[in-house]
PDB file of N, CA and C in Angstrom:
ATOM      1  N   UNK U   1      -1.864  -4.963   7.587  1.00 87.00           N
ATOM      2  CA  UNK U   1      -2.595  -5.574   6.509  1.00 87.00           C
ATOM      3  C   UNK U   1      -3.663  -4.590   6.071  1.00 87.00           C
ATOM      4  N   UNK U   2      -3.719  -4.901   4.731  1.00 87.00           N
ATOM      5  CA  UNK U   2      -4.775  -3.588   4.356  1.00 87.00           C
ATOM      6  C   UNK U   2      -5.848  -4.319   3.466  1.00 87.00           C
ATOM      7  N   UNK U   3      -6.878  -4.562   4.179  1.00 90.00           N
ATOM      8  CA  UNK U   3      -7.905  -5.044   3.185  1.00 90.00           C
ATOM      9  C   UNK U   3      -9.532  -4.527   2.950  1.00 90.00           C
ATOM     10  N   UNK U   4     -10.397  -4.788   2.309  1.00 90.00           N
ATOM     11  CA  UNK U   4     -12.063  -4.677   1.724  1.00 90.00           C
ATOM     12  C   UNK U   4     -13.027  -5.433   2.054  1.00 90.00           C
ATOM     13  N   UNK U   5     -14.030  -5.291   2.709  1.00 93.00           N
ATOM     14  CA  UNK U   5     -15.051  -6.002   2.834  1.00 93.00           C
ATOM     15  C   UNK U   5     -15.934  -6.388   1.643  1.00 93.00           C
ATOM     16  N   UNK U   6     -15.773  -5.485   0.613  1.00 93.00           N
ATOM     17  CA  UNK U   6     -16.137  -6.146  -0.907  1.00 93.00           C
ATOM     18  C   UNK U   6     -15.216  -7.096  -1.749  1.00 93.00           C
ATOM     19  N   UNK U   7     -14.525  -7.867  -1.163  1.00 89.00           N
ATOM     20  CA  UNK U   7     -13.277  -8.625  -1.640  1.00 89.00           C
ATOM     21  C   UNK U   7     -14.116 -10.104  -1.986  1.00 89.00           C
ATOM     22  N   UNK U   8     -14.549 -10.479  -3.163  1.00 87.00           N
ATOM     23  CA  UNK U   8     -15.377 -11.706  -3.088  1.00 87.00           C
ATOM     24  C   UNK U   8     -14.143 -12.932  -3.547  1.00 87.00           C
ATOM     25  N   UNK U   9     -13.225 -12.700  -3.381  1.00 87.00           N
ATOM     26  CA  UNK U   9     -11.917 -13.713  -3.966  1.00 87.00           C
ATOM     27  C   UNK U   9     -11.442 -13.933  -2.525  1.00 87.00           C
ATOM     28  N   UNK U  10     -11.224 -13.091  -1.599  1.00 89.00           N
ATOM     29  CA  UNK U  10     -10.438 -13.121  -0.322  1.00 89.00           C
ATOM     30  C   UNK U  10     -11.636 -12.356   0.891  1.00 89.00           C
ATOM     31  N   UNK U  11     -12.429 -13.338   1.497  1.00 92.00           N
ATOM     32  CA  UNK U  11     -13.640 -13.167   2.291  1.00 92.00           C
ATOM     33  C   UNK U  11     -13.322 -12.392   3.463  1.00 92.00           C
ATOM     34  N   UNK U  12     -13.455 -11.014   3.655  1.00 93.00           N
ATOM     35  CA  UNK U  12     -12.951 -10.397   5.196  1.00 93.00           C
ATOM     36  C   UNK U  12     -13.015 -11.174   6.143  1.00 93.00           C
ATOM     37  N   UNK U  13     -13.830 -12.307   6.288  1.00 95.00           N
ATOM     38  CA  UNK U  13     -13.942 -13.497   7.519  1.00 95.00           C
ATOM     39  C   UNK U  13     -12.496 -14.152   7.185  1.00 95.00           C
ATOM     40  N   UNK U  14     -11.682 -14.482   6.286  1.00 95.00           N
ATOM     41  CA  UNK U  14     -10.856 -15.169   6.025  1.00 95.00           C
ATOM     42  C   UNK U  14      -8.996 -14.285   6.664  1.00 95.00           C
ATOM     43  N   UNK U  15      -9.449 -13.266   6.593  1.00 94.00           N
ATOM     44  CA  UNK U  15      -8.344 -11.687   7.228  1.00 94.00           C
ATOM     45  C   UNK U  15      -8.987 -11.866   8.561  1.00 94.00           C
ATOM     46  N   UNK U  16      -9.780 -11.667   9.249  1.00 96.00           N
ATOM     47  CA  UNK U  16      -9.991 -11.863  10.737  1.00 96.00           C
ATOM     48  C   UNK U  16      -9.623 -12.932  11.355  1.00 96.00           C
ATOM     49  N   UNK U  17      -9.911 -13.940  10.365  1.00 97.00           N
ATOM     50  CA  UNK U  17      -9.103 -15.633  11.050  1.00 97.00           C
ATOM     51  C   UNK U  17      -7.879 -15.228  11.325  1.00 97.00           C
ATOM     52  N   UNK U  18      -7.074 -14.958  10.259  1.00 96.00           N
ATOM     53  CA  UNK U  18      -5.528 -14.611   9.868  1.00 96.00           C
ATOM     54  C   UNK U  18      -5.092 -13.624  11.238  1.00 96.00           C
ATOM     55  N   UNK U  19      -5.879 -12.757  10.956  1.00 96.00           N
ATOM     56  CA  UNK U  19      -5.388 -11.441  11.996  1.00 96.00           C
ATOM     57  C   UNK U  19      -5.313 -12.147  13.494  1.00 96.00           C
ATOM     58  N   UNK U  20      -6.325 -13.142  13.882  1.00 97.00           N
ATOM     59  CA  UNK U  20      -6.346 -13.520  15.280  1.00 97.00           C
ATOM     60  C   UNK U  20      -5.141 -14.574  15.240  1.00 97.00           C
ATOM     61  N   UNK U  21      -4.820 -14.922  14.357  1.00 97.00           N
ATOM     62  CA  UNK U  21      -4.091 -16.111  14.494  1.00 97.00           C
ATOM     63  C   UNK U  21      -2.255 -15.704  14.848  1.00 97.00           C
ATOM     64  N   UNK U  22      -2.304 -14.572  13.796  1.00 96.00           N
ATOM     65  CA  UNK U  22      -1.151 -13.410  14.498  1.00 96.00           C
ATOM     66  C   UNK U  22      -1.144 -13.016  15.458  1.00 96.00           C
ATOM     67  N   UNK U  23      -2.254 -12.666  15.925  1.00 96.00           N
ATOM     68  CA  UNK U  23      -2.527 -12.007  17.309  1.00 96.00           C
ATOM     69  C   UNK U  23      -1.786 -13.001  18.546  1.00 96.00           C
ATOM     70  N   UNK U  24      -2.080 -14.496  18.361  1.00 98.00           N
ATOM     71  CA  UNK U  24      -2.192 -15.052  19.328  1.00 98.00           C
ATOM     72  C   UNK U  24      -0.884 -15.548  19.223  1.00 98.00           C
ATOM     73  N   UNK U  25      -0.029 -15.531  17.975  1.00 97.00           N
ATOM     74  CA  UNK U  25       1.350 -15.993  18.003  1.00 97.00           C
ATOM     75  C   UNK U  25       1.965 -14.642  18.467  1.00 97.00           C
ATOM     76  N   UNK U  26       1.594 -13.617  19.250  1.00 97.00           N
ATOM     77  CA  UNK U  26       2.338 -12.956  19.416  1.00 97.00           C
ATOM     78  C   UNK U  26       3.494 -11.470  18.400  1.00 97.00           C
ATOM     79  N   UNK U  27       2.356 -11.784  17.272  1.00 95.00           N
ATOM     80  CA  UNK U  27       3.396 -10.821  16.086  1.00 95.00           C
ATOM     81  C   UNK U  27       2.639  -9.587  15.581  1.00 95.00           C
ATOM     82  N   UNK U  28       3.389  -8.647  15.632  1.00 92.00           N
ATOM     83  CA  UNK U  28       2.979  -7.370  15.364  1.00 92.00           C
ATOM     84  C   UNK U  28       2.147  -7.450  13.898  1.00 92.00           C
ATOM     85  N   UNK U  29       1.342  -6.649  14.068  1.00 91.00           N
ATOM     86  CA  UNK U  29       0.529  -5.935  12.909  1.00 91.00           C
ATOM     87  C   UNK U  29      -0.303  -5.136  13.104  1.00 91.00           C
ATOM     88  N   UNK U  30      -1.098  -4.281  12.168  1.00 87.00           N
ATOM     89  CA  UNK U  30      -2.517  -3.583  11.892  1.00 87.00           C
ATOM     90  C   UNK U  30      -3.438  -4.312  11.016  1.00 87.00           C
ATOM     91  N   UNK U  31      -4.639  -3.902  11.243  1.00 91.00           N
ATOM     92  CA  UNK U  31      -5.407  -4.314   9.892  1.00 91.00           C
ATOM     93  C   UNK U  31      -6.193  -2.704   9.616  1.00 91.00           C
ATOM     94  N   UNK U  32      -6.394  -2.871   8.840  1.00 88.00           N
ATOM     95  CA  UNK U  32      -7.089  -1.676   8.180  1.00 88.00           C
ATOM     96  C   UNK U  32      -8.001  -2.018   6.943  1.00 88.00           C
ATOM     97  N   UNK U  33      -9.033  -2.187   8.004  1.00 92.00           N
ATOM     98  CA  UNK U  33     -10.350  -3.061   6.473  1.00 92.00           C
ATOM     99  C   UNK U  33     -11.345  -1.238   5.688  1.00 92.00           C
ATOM    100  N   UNK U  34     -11.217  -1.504   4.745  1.00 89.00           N
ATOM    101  CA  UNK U  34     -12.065  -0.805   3.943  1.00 89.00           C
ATOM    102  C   UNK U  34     -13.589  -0.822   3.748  1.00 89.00           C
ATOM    103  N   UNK U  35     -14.071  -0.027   4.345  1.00 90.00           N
ATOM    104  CA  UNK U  35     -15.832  -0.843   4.326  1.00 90.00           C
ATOM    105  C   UNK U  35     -16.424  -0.286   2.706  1.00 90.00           C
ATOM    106  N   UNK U  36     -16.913  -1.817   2.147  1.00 90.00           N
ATOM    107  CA  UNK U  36     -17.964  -1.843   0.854  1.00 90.00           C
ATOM    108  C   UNK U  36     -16.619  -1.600  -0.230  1.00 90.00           C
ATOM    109  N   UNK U  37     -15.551  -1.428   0.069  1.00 88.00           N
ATOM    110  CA  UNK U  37     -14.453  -1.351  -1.237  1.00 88.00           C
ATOM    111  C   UNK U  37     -14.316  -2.637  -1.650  1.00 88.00           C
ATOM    112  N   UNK U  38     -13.700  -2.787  -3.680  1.00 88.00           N
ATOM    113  CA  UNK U  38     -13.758  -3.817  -3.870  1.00 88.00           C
ATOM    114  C   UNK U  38     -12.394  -4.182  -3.704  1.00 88.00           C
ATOM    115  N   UNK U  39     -11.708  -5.518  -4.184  1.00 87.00           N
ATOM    116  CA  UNK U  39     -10.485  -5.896  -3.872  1.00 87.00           C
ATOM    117  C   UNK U  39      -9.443  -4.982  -5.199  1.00 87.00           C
ATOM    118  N   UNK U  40      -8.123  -4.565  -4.569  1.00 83.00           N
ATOM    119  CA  UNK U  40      -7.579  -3.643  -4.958  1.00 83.00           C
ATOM    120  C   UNK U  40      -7.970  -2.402  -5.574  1.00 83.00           C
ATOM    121  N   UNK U  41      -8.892  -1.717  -4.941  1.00 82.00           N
ATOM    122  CA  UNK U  41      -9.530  -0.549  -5.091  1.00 82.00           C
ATOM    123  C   UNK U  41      -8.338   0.687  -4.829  1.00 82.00           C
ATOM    124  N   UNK U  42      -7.530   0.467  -4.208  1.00 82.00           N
ATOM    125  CA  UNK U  42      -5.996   1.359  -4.052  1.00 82.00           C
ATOM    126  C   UNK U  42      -5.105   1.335  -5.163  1.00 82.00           C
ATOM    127  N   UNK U  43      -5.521   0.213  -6.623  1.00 82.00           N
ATOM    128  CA  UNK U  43      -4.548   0.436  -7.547  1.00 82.00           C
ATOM    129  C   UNK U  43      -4.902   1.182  -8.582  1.00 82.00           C
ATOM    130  N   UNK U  44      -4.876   1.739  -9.370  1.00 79.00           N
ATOM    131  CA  UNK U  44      -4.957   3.057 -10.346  1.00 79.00           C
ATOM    132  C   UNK U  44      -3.855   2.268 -11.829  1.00 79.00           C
ATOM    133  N   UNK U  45      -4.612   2.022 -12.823  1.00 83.00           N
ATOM    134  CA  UNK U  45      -3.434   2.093 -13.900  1.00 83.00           C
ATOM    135  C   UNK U  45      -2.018   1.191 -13.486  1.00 83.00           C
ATOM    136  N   UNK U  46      -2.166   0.078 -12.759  1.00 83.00           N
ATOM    137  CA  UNK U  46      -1.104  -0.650 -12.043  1.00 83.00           C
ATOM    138  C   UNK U  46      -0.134   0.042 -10.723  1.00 83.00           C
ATOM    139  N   UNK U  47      -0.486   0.835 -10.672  1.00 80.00           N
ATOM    140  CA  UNK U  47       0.407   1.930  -9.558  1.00 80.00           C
ATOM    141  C   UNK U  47      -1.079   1.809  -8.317  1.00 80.00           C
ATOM    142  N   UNK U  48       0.122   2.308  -7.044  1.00 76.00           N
ATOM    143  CA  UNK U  48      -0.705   2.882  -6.244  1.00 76.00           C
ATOM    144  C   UNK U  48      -1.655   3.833  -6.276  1.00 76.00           C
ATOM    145  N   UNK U  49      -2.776   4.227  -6.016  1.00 78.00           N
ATOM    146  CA  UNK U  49      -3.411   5.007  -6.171  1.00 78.00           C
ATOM    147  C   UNK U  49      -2.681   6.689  -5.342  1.00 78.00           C
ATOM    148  N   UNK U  50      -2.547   7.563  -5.806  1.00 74.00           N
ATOM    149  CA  UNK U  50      -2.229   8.724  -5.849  1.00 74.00           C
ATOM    150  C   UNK U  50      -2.945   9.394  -4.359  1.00 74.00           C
ATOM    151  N   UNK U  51      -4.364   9.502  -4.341  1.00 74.00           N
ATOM    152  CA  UNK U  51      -5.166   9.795  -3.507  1.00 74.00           C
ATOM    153  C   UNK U  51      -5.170   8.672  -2.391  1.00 74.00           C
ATOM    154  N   UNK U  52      -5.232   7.410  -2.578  1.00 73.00           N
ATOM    155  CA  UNK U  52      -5.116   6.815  -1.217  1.00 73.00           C
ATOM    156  C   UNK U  52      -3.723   6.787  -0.730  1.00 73.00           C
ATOM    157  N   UNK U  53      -2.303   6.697  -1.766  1.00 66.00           N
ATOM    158  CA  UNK U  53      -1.282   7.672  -0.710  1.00 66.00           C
ATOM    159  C   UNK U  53      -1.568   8.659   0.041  1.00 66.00           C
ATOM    160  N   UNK U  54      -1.812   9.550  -0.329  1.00 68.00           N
ATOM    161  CA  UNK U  54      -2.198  11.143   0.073  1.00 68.00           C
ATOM    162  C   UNK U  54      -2.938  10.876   1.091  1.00 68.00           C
ATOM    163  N   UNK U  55      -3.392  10.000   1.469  1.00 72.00           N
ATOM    164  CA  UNK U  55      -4.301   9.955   2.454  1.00 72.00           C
ATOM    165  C   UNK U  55      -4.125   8.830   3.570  1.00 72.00           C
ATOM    166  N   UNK U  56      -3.019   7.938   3.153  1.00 71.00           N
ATOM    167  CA  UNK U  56      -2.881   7.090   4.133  1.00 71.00           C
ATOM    168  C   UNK U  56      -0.855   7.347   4.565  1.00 71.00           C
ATOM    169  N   UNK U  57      -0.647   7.956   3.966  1.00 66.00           N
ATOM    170  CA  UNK U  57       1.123   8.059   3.395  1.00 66.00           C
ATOM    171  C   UNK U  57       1.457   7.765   4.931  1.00 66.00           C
ATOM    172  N   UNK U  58       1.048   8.346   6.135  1.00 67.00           N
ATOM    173  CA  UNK U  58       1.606   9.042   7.034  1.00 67.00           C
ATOM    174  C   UNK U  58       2.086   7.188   8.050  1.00 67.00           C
ATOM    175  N   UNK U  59       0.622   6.710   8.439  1.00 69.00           N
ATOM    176  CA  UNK U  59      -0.057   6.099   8.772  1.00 69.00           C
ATOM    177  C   UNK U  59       0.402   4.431   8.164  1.00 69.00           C
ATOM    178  N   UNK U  60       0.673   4.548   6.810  1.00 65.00           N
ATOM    179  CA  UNK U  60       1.672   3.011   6.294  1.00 65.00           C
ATOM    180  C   UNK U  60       3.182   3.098   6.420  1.00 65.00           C
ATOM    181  N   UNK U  61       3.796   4.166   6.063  1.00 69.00           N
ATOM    182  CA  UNK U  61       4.945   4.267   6.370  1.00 69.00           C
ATOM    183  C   UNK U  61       5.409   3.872   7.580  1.00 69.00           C
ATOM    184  N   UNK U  62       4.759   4.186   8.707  1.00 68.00           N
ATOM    185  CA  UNK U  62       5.130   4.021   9.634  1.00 68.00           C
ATOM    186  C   UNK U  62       4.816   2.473  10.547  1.00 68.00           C
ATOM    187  N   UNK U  63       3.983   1.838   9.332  1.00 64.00           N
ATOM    188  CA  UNK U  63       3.623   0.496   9.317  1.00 64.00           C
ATOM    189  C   UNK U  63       4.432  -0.192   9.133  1.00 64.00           C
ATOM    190  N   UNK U  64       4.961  -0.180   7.309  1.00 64.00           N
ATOM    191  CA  UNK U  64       6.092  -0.915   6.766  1.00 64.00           C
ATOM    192  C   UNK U  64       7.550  -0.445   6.870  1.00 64.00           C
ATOM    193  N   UNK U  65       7.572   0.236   8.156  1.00 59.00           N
ATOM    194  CA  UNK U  65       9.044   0.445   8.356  1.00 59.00           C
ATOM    195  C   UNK U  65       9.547  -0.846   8.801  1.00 59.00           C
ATOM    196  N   UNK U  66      10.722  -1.619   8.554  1.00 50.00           N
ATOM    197  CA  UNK U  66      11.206  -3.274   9.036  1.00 50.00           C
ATOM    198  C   UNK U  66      11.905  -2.955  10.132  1.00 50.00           C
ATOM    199  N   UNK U  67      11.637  -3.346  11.049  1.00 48.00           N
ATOM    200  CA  UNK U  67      12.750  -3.123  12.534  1.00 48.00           C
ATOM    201  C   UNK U  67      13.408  -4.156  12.682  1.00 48.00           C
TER     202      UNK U  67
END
C-alpha cells in the first residue's frame, strides 16, 4: 500500500487501522507512507509520475508481482 500523511480525504490513522487489520488476518503486504505528501502526489498529468517511478521502480515491482 502506498500512501501520505497529507491525505485529508483518507486519514493515515484510517491506513494503520487497515494495515493492522491485514496484519492480523495473516495477509501479505507493505505500507509505504509518504511524510507531509498530499493525496496522489505520484500522479503527473494523469500518469504515474516519471520521477517517483525512477525512484521507487525497483522496490513496487517487486511488490505487485501476483504469486
Amino acid at each position: 500500500m502506498i500512501h501520505e500523511t497529507y491525505d485529508m480525504a483518507s486519514p493515515v490513522a484510517d491506513i494503520y487501522r487497515y494495515a493492522a487489520t491485514l496484519n492480523a488476518s495473516g495477509k501479505y503486504f507493505e505500507l509505504k507512507v509518504y511524510q507531509g505528501q498530499p493525496h496522489g502526489f505520484m500522479i503527473e498529468n494523469g500518469q504515474l509520475s516519471q520521477s517517483f517511478v525512477a525512484r521507487d521502480a525497483a522496490r513496487l515491482s517487486s511488490i505487485l508481482i501476483l504469486k
